[in-house]
Tab-separated table of C-alpha atoms and ligand atoms in Angstrom:
chain	number	residue	atom	x	y	z
A	1	UNK	CA	-12.003	23.938	-17.354
A	2	UNK	CA	-11.970	21.775	-14.248
A	3	UNK	CA	-14.645	21.428	-11.568
A	4	UNK	CA	-13.096	23.959	-9.177
A	5	UNK	CA	-12.798	26.818	-11.699
A	6	UNK	CA	-16.277	26.133	-13.130
A	7	UNK	CA	-18.026	26.994	-9.857
A	8	UNK	CA	-19.551	30.459	-9.563
A	9	UNK	CA	-20.648	31.180	-5.987
A	10	UNK	CA	-24.297	32.257	-5.690
A	11	UNK	CA	-25.133	35.609	-4.062
A	12	UNK	CA	-26.082	33.865	-0.815
A	13	UNK	CA	-24.471	30.643	0.402
A	14	UNK	CA	-26.849	27.856	1.396
A	15	UNK	CA	-26.222	24.647	3.299
A	16	UNK	CA	-25.973	21.674	0.948
A	17	UNK	CA	-26.243	18.700	3.285
A	18	UNK	CA	-25.279	16.322	0.478
A	19	UNK	CA	-21.933	18.028	-0.243
A	20	UNK	CA	-20.024	14.851	0.604
A	21	UNK	CA	-16.536	14.469	2.047
A	22	UNK	CA	-15.393	12.373	4.985
A	23	UNK	CA	-17.007	14.507	7.713
A	24	UNK	CA	-20.117	15.681	5.843
A	25	UNK	CA	-22.414	13.954	8.328
A	26	UNK	CA	-21.193	16.031	11.297
A	27	UNK	CA	-20.351	19.369	9.674
A	28	UNK	CA	-22.990	22.078	10.017
A	29	UNK	CA	-23.029	25.897	9.876
A	30	UNK	CA	-24.578	26.431	13.320
A	31	UNK	CA	-23.287	26.020	16.875
A	32	UNK	CA	-25.039	24.721	19.975
A	33	UNK	CA	-26.268	21.329	21.110
A	34	UNK	CA	-28.424	18.928	19.110
A	35	UNK	CA	-29.497	16.720	22.012
A	36	UNK	CA	-29.603	16.568	25.816
A	37	UNK	CA	-26.845	14.483	27.310
A	38	UNK	CA	-24.946	15.017	30.546
A	39	UNK	CA	-21.228	14.305	30.658
A	40	UNK	CA	-20.085	11.441	32.872
A	41	UNK	CA	-17.938	12.359	35.895
A	42	UNK	CA	-15.342	10.011	37.372
A	43	UNK	CA	-13.479	10.025	40.667
A	44	UNK	CA	-10.393	12.061	39.749
A	45	UNK	CA	-9.872	15.837	40.012
A	46	UNK	CA	-9.474	16.228	36.253
A	47	UNK	CA	-12.117	15.088	33.773
A	48	UNK	CA	-11.053	14.932	30.137
A	49	UNK	CA	-13.539	14.483	27.279
A	50	UNK	CA	-11.575	13.619	24.167
A	51	UNK	CA	-10.519	11.342	21.336
A	52	UNK	CA	-7.026	10.143	20.364
A	53	UNK	CA	-6.561	12.512	17.427
A	54	UNK	CA	-3.489	14.790	17.397
A	55	UNK	CA	-5.393	17.512	19.295
A	56	UNK	CA	-6.492	14.992	21.909
A	57	UNK	CA	-3.051	13.378	22.236
A	58	UNK	CA	-1.461	16.705	23.195
A	59	UNK	CA	-3.445	16.689	26.435
A	60	UNK	CA	-3.168	13.006	27.363
A	61	UNK	CA	0.605	13.220	26.848
A	62	UNK	CA	0.721	16.267	29.152
A	63	UNK	CA	-1.332	14.511	31.837
A	64	UNK	CA	0.850	11.399	31.667
A	65	UNK	CA	3.998	13.564	31.805
A	66	UNK	CA	2.666	15.385	34.882
A	67	UNK	CA	1.891	12.090	36.616
A	68	UNK	CA	5.309	10.699	35.667
A	69	UNK	CA	6.886	13.829	37.171
A	70	UNK	CA	5.104	13.129	40.473
A	71	UNK	CA	2.135	15.527	40.274
A	72	UNK	CA	-0.529	13.317	41.838
A	73	UNK	CA	-3.109	16.110	41.424
A	74	UNK	CA	-3.006	15.428	37.686
A	75	UNK	CA	-4.892	12.127	38.077
A	76	UNK	CA	-7.590	12.083	35.450
A	77	UNK	CA	-10.515	10.271	33.920
A	78	UNK	CA	-10.398	10.311	30.102
A	79	UNK	CA	-13.839	9.792	28.576
A	80	UNK	CA	-14.291	8.911	24.939
A	81	UNK	CA	-16.078	11.411	22.692
A	82	UNK	CA	-17.002	9.773	19.397
A	83	UNK	CA	-17.025	12.786	17.097
A	84	UNK	CA	-18.160	10.750	14.073
A	85	UNK	CA	-21.314	9.918	16.016
A	86	UNK	CA	-21.982	13.536	17.071
A	87	UNK	CA	-21.128	13.189	20.804
A	88	UNK	CA	-19.620	16.690	20.683
A	89	UNK	CA	-23.103	18.129	20.128
A	90	UNK	CA	-24.550	16.763	23.392
A	91	UNK	CA	-25.656	19.492	25.845
A	92	UNK	CA	-23.091	18.494	28.502
A	93	UNK	CA	-20.209	18.603	26.047
A	94	UNK	CA	-21.318	21.953	24.633
A	95	UNK	CA	-21.401	23.337	28.185
A	96	UNK	CA	-17.757	22.242	28.552
A	97	UNK	CA	-16.786	23.466	25.085
A	98	UNK	CA	-19.148	25.811	23.207
A	99	UNK	CA	-17.012	25.136	20.117
A	100	UNK	CA	-18.074	21.435	20.084
A	101	UNK	CA	-14.614	20.014	19.472
A	102	UNK	CA	-12.384	17.706	21.443
A	103	UNK	CA	-10.466	18.037	23.708
A	104	UNK	CA	-12.374	19.579	26.633
A	105	UNK	CA	-11.164	19.506	30.233
A	106	UNK	CA	-13.133	20.102	33.435
A	107	UNK	CA	-11.046	20.706	36.542
A	108	UNK	CA	-13.101	19.635	39.568
A	109	UNK	CA	-10.310	20.031	42.125
A	110	UNK	CA	-11.865	23.203	43.602
A	111	UNK	CA	-15.419	23.943	44.803
A	112	UNK	CA	-16.460	25.415	41.459
A	113	UNK	CA	-15.533	23.350	38.391
A	114	UNK	CA	-13.359	25.103	35.821
A	115	UNK	CA	-13.907	24.305	32.145
A	116	UNK	CA	-11.054	24.661	29.654
A	117	UNK	CA	-11.300	24.174	25.907
A	118	UNK	CA	-8.818	24.534	23.016
A	119	UNK	CA	-5.885	22.154	23.353
A	120	UNK	CA	-3.334	24.980	23.620
A	121	UNK	CA	-5.300	26.612	26.453
A	122	UNK	CA	-5.553	23.246	28.218
A	123	UNK	CA	-1.786	22.686	27.978
A	124	UNK	CA	-1.058	26.138	29.344
A	125	UNK	CA	-3.682	25.808	32.109
A	126	UNK	CA	-2.150	22.524	33.281
A	127	UNK	CA	1.423	23.808	32.972
A	128	UNK	CA	0.587	26.867	35.101
A	129	UNK	CA	-1.468	24.855	37.601
A	130	UNK	CA	1.363	22.415	38.284
A	131	UNK	CA	4.318	24.697	37.515
A	132	UNK	CA	5.699	22.188	35.037
A	133	UNK	CA	6.702	21.950	31.362
A	134	UNK	CA	6.580	25.720	30.878
A	135	UNK	CA	9.721	27.747	31.521
A	136	UNK	CA	9.624	30.417	34.232
A	137	UNK	CA	12.405	32.617	32.914
A	138	UNK	CA	10.550	35.290	30.844
A	139	UNK	CA	12.635	34.940	27.674
A	140	UNK	CA	12.397	31.137	27.519
A	141	UNK	CA	8.712	31.259	28.470
A	142	UNK	CA	8.133	33.679	25.569
A	143	UNK	CA	9.897	31.278	23.205
A	144	UNK	CA	7.800	28.372	24.523
A	145	UNK	CA	4.505	30.236	24.149
A	146	UNK	CA	5.504	31.460	20.695
A	147	UNK	CA	5.902	27.866	19.476
A	148	UNK	CA	2.738	26.777	21.289
A	149	UNK	CA	0.705	29.472	19.544
A	150	UNK	CA	2.577	28.806	16.285
A	151	UNK	CA	1.170	25.293	16.433
A	152	UNK	CA	-2.373	26.471	17.143
A	153	UNK	CA	-2.206	28.817	14.147
A	154	UNK	CA	-0.370	26.473	11.794
A	155	UNK	CA	-2.016	23.066	12.264
A	156	UNK	CA	-5.363	24.138	10.734
A	157	UNK	CA	-3.469	24.618	7.444
A	158	UNK	CA	-2.101	21.098	7.824
A	159	UNK	CA	-5.320	19.389	8.946
A	160	UNK	CA	-8.170	21.553	7.671
A	161	UNK	CA	-6.246	22.633	4.560
A	162	UNK	CA	-3.784	20.026	3.287
A	163	UNK	CA	-5.272	16.952	4.967
A	164	UNK	CA	-8.800	17.855	4.009
A	165	UNK	CA	-8.104	18.435	0.325
A	166	UNK	CA	-5.438	15.724	-0.118
A	167	UNK	CA	-7.192	12.931	1.788
A	168	UNK	CA	-10.829	13.699	2.561
A	169	UNK	CA	-12.437	15.967	-0.075
A	170	UNK	CA	-14.768	14.126	-2.475
A	171	UNK	CA	-12.653	15.239	-5.474
A	172	UNK	CA	-8.975	16.137	-5.871
A	173	UNK	CA	-8.658	19.871	-6.553
A	174	UNK	CA	-5.150	20.649	-7.815
A	175	UNK	CA	-5.216	24.310	-6.796
A	176	UNK	CA	-6.174	23.515	-3.193
A	177	UNK	CA	-3.704	20.632	-2.821
A	178	UNK	CA	-0.868	22.748	-4.289
A	179	UNK	CA	-1.701	25.679	-2.068
A	180	UNK	CA	-1.658	23.675	1.140
A	181	UNK	CA	1.199	21.309	0.221
A	182	UNK	CA	3.367	24.394	-0.268
A	183	UNK	CA	2.316	25.810	3.105
A	184	UNK	CA	2.850	22.525	4.956
A	185	UNK	CA	6.327	22.088	3.455
A	186	UNK	CA	7.109	25.652	4.503
A	187	UNK	CA	5.936	24.869	8.038
A	188	UNK	CA	8.088	21.712	8.147
A	189	UNK	CA	11.062	23.810	7.072
A	190	UNK	CA	10.318	26.340	9.846
A	191	UNK	CA	10.419	23.512	12.375
A	192	UNK	CA	13.459	21.869	10.818
A	193	UNK	CA	15.488	25.087	11.031
A	194	UNK	CA	14.477	25.668	14.660
A	195	UNK	CA	15.322	22.087	15.614
A	196	UNK	CA	18.704	22.375	13.861
A	197	UNK	CA	19.701	25.046	16.381
A	198	UNK	CA	17.897	23.787	19.496
A	199	UNK	CA	17.171	20.332	20.977
A	200	UNK	CA	13.572	21.268	21.759
A	201	UNK	CA	11.311	24.029	20.503
A	202	UNK	CA	11.589	26.284	23.553
A	203	UNK	CA	15.290	25.599	24.043
A	204	UNK	CA	17.157	22.965	26.019
A	205	UNK	CA	14.112	21.517	27.775
A	206	UNK	CA	11.083	19.576	26.612
A	207	UNK	CA	7.925	21.677	27.135
A	208	UNK	CA	4.256	22.124	26.255
A	209	UNK	CA	5.409	23.562	22.914
A	210	UNK	CA	6.832	20.149	21.950
A	211	UNK	CA	3.721	18.399	23.266
A	212	UNK	CA	1.538	20.578	21.036
A	213	UNK	CA	3.614	20.243	17.869
A	214	UNK	CA	4.687	16.589	18.108
A	215	UNK	CA	1.302	14.839	17.575
A	216	UNK	CA	0.760	16.746	14.311
A	217	UNK	CA	4.157	17.316	12.737
A	218	UNK	CA	5.883	14.303	14.308
A	219	UNK	CA	3.199	12.030	12.890
A	220	UNK	CA	3.387	13.787	9.522
A	221	UNK	CA	7.164	13.537	9.239
A	222	UNK	CA	6.994	9.784	9.977
A	223	UNK	CA	4.631	9.404	7.008
A	224	UNK	CA	1.752	8.413	9.302
A	225	UNK	CA	-0.631	11.284	8.528
A	226	UNK	CA	-2.839	11.348	5.406
A	227	UNK	CA	-0.481	8.809	3.724
A	228	UNK	CA	1.402	11.862	2.486
A	229	UNK	CA	4.990	10.941	3.376
A	230	UNK	CA	6.197	10.428	-0.174
A	231	UNK	CA	4.101	13.268	-1.611
A	232	UNK	CA	5.630	15.772	0.825
A	233	UNK	CA	9.096	14.101	0.802
A	234	UNK	CA	9.093	14.174	4.584
A	235	UNK	CA	12.473	12.400	4.865
A	236	UNK	CA	14.093	15.764	4.022
A	237	UNK	CA	13.284	17.172	7.467
A	238	UNK	CA	16.040	15.391	9.369
A	239	UNK	CA	16.006	17.614	12.447
A	240	UNK	CA	12.247	17.169	12.840
A	241	UNK	CA	12.766	13.407	12.518
A	242	UNK	CA	15.487	13.389	15.202
A	243	UNK	CA	13.228	15.341	17.604
A	244	UNK	CA	10.182	13.185	16.751
A	245	UNK	CA	11.996	9.931	17.510
A	246	UNK	CA	13.429	11.300	20.738
A	247	UNK	CA	9.990	12.349	22.032
A	248	UNK	CA	8.345	9.095	20.914
A	249	UNK	CA	10.625	7.155	23.287
A	250	UNK	CA	9.313	8.909	26.412
A	251	UNK	CA	7.222	6.443	28.467
A	252	UNK	CA	4.591	9.122	29.220
A	253	UNK	CA	4.258	9.849	25.503
A	254	UNK	CA	3.847	6.134	24.765
A	255	UNK	CA	1.019	5.984	27.304
A	256	UNK	CA	-0.567	9.310	26.363
A	257	UNK	CA	-0.897	8.421	22.696
A	258	UNK	CA	-2.894	5.277	23.608
A	259	UNK	CA	-5.606	7.123	25.513
A	260	UNK	CA	-8.986	7.572	23.764
A	261	UNK	CA	-7.556	5.915	20.652
A	262	UNK	CA	-10.087	3.736	18.840
A	263	UNK	CA	-8.107	2.702	15.752
A	264	UNK	CA	-4.769	1.044	14.916
A	265	UNK	CA	-3.267	-2.025	16.586
A	266	UNK	CA	-5.434	-3.282	19.497
A	267	UNK	CA	-2.490	-2.972	21.912
A	268	UNK	CA	-2.187	0.725	20.986
A	269	UNK	CA	-5.769	1.520	22.024
A	270	UNK	CA	-7.027	2.421	25.487
A	271	UNK	CA	-10.535	3.677	24.804
A	272	UNK	CA	-11.003	5.216	28.245
A	273	UNK	CA	-8.525	5.808	31.034
A	274	UNK	CA	-9.735	5.909	34.629
A	275	UNK	CA	-6.729	4.466	36.455
A	276	UNK	CA	-2.982	4.165	35.906
A	277	UNK	CA	-3.345	0.377	35.798
A	278	UNK	CA	-5.678	0.610	32.790
A	279	UNK	CA	-2.656	0.641	30.449
A	280	UNK	CA	-1.783	-2.874	31.623
A	281	UNK	CA	-5.257	-4.297	31.993
A	282	UNK	CA	-7.696	-2.477	29.727
A	283	UNK	CA	-5.871	-1.917	26.408
A	284	UNK	CA	-7.986	-3.276	23.572
A	285	UNK	CA	-5.846	-6.399	23.010
A	286	UNK	CA	-6.400	-7.362	26.665
A	287	UNK	CA	-10.161	-6.715	26.465
A	288	UNK	CA	-10.417	-8.667	23.193
A	289	UNK	CA	-8.547	-11.623	24.752
A	290	UNK	CA	-10.870	-11.593	27.778
A	291	UNK	CA	-13.950	-11.420	25.562
A	292	UNK	CA	-12.688	-14.420	23.538
A	293	UNK	CA	-12.269	-16.612	26.685
B	301	GSH	N1	-8.289	24.283	17.850
B	301	GSH	C1	-8.918	23.151	18.471
B	301	GSH	C2	-9.228	22.150	17.396
B	301	GSH	C3	-9.964	20.962	17.946
B	301	GSH	C4	-10.482	20.071	16.833
B	301	GSH	O1	-10.475	20.442	15.653
B	301	GSH	N2	-10.977	18.874	17.206
B	301	GSH	C5	-11.549	17.963	16.239
B	301	GSH	C6	-10.886	16.600	16.342
B	301	GSH	S1	-9.139	16.715	16.110
B	301	GSH	C7	-13.022	17.776	16.532
B	301	GSH	O2	-13.418	17.637	17.672
B	301	GSH	N3	-13.856	17.757	15.486
B	301	GSH	C8	-15.251	17.527	15.640
B	301	GSH	C9	-16.090	18.470	14.828
B	301	GSH	O3	-15.499	19.319	14.129
B	301	GSH	O4	-17.311	18.373	14.896
B	301	GSH	C10	-8.007	22.573	19.538
B	301	GSH	O5	-6.790	22.586	19.333
B	301	GSH	O6	-8.501	22.119	20.584
């Protein structure tokens, strides 16, 4: 009998703070703030509080795409939220997102600030606000929103399910890894079949649906998520690969994926973004070179 089948749940669950796992130090069964801390506010209409994980990248790509398309009202400050250090439990962040997860957006362009949380809601809010990257024709819009919400429902099985048990859990549990590997391969096949018949998820045009799906499934299919490329045989999903490579070439995507990123090559990291010139002057390789002078 292995460890997972030997466990008999007690009548009442209790919080075992020592349960281990990569994120054990920040996981807890209660919501709300743990400390008082206001959020910083910069000079732009949009204030983003985030980190360069796939959920964060969706939004920074959208903001960079909006700016590239000429929507000056999409100028933004991107502040770093270090989730491993518990920044998401500060009182200011919790006021912006009661769910204590990045990304959170505050739109200060009108008299009363508007808070938006959940990456899918942020994408849709920005798309509607600027009338961009969401189709207006009802049928294509329905297709776009279907794929957007597909991502929001599916990625937790990839990240919280497969990624957690394959890469982060303190022990490898065959049942859990099998269960989620099967689901993730099914999801990749769903995408592959859609992208065999259509250039982008909503149809002929790139949209918020692609921006939502690409940071998760594009990274996965390139073998860059959870070191699971071989395990999941990701090379089989040729249509997803074609679409992934095409999106990766977009200049706005190249910029967006750098924002709030604190790992990887120094020239791929822009910890905070407060100005368009920051990509040229404040990427980590530039800051490191200045510090070494
Ligand atoms: N459904 C949410 C998920 C957000 C999410 O899971 N964010 C993670 C980072 S990718 C986070 O902030 N985790 C911190 C925590 O769980 O305490 C969204 O799409 O915005």
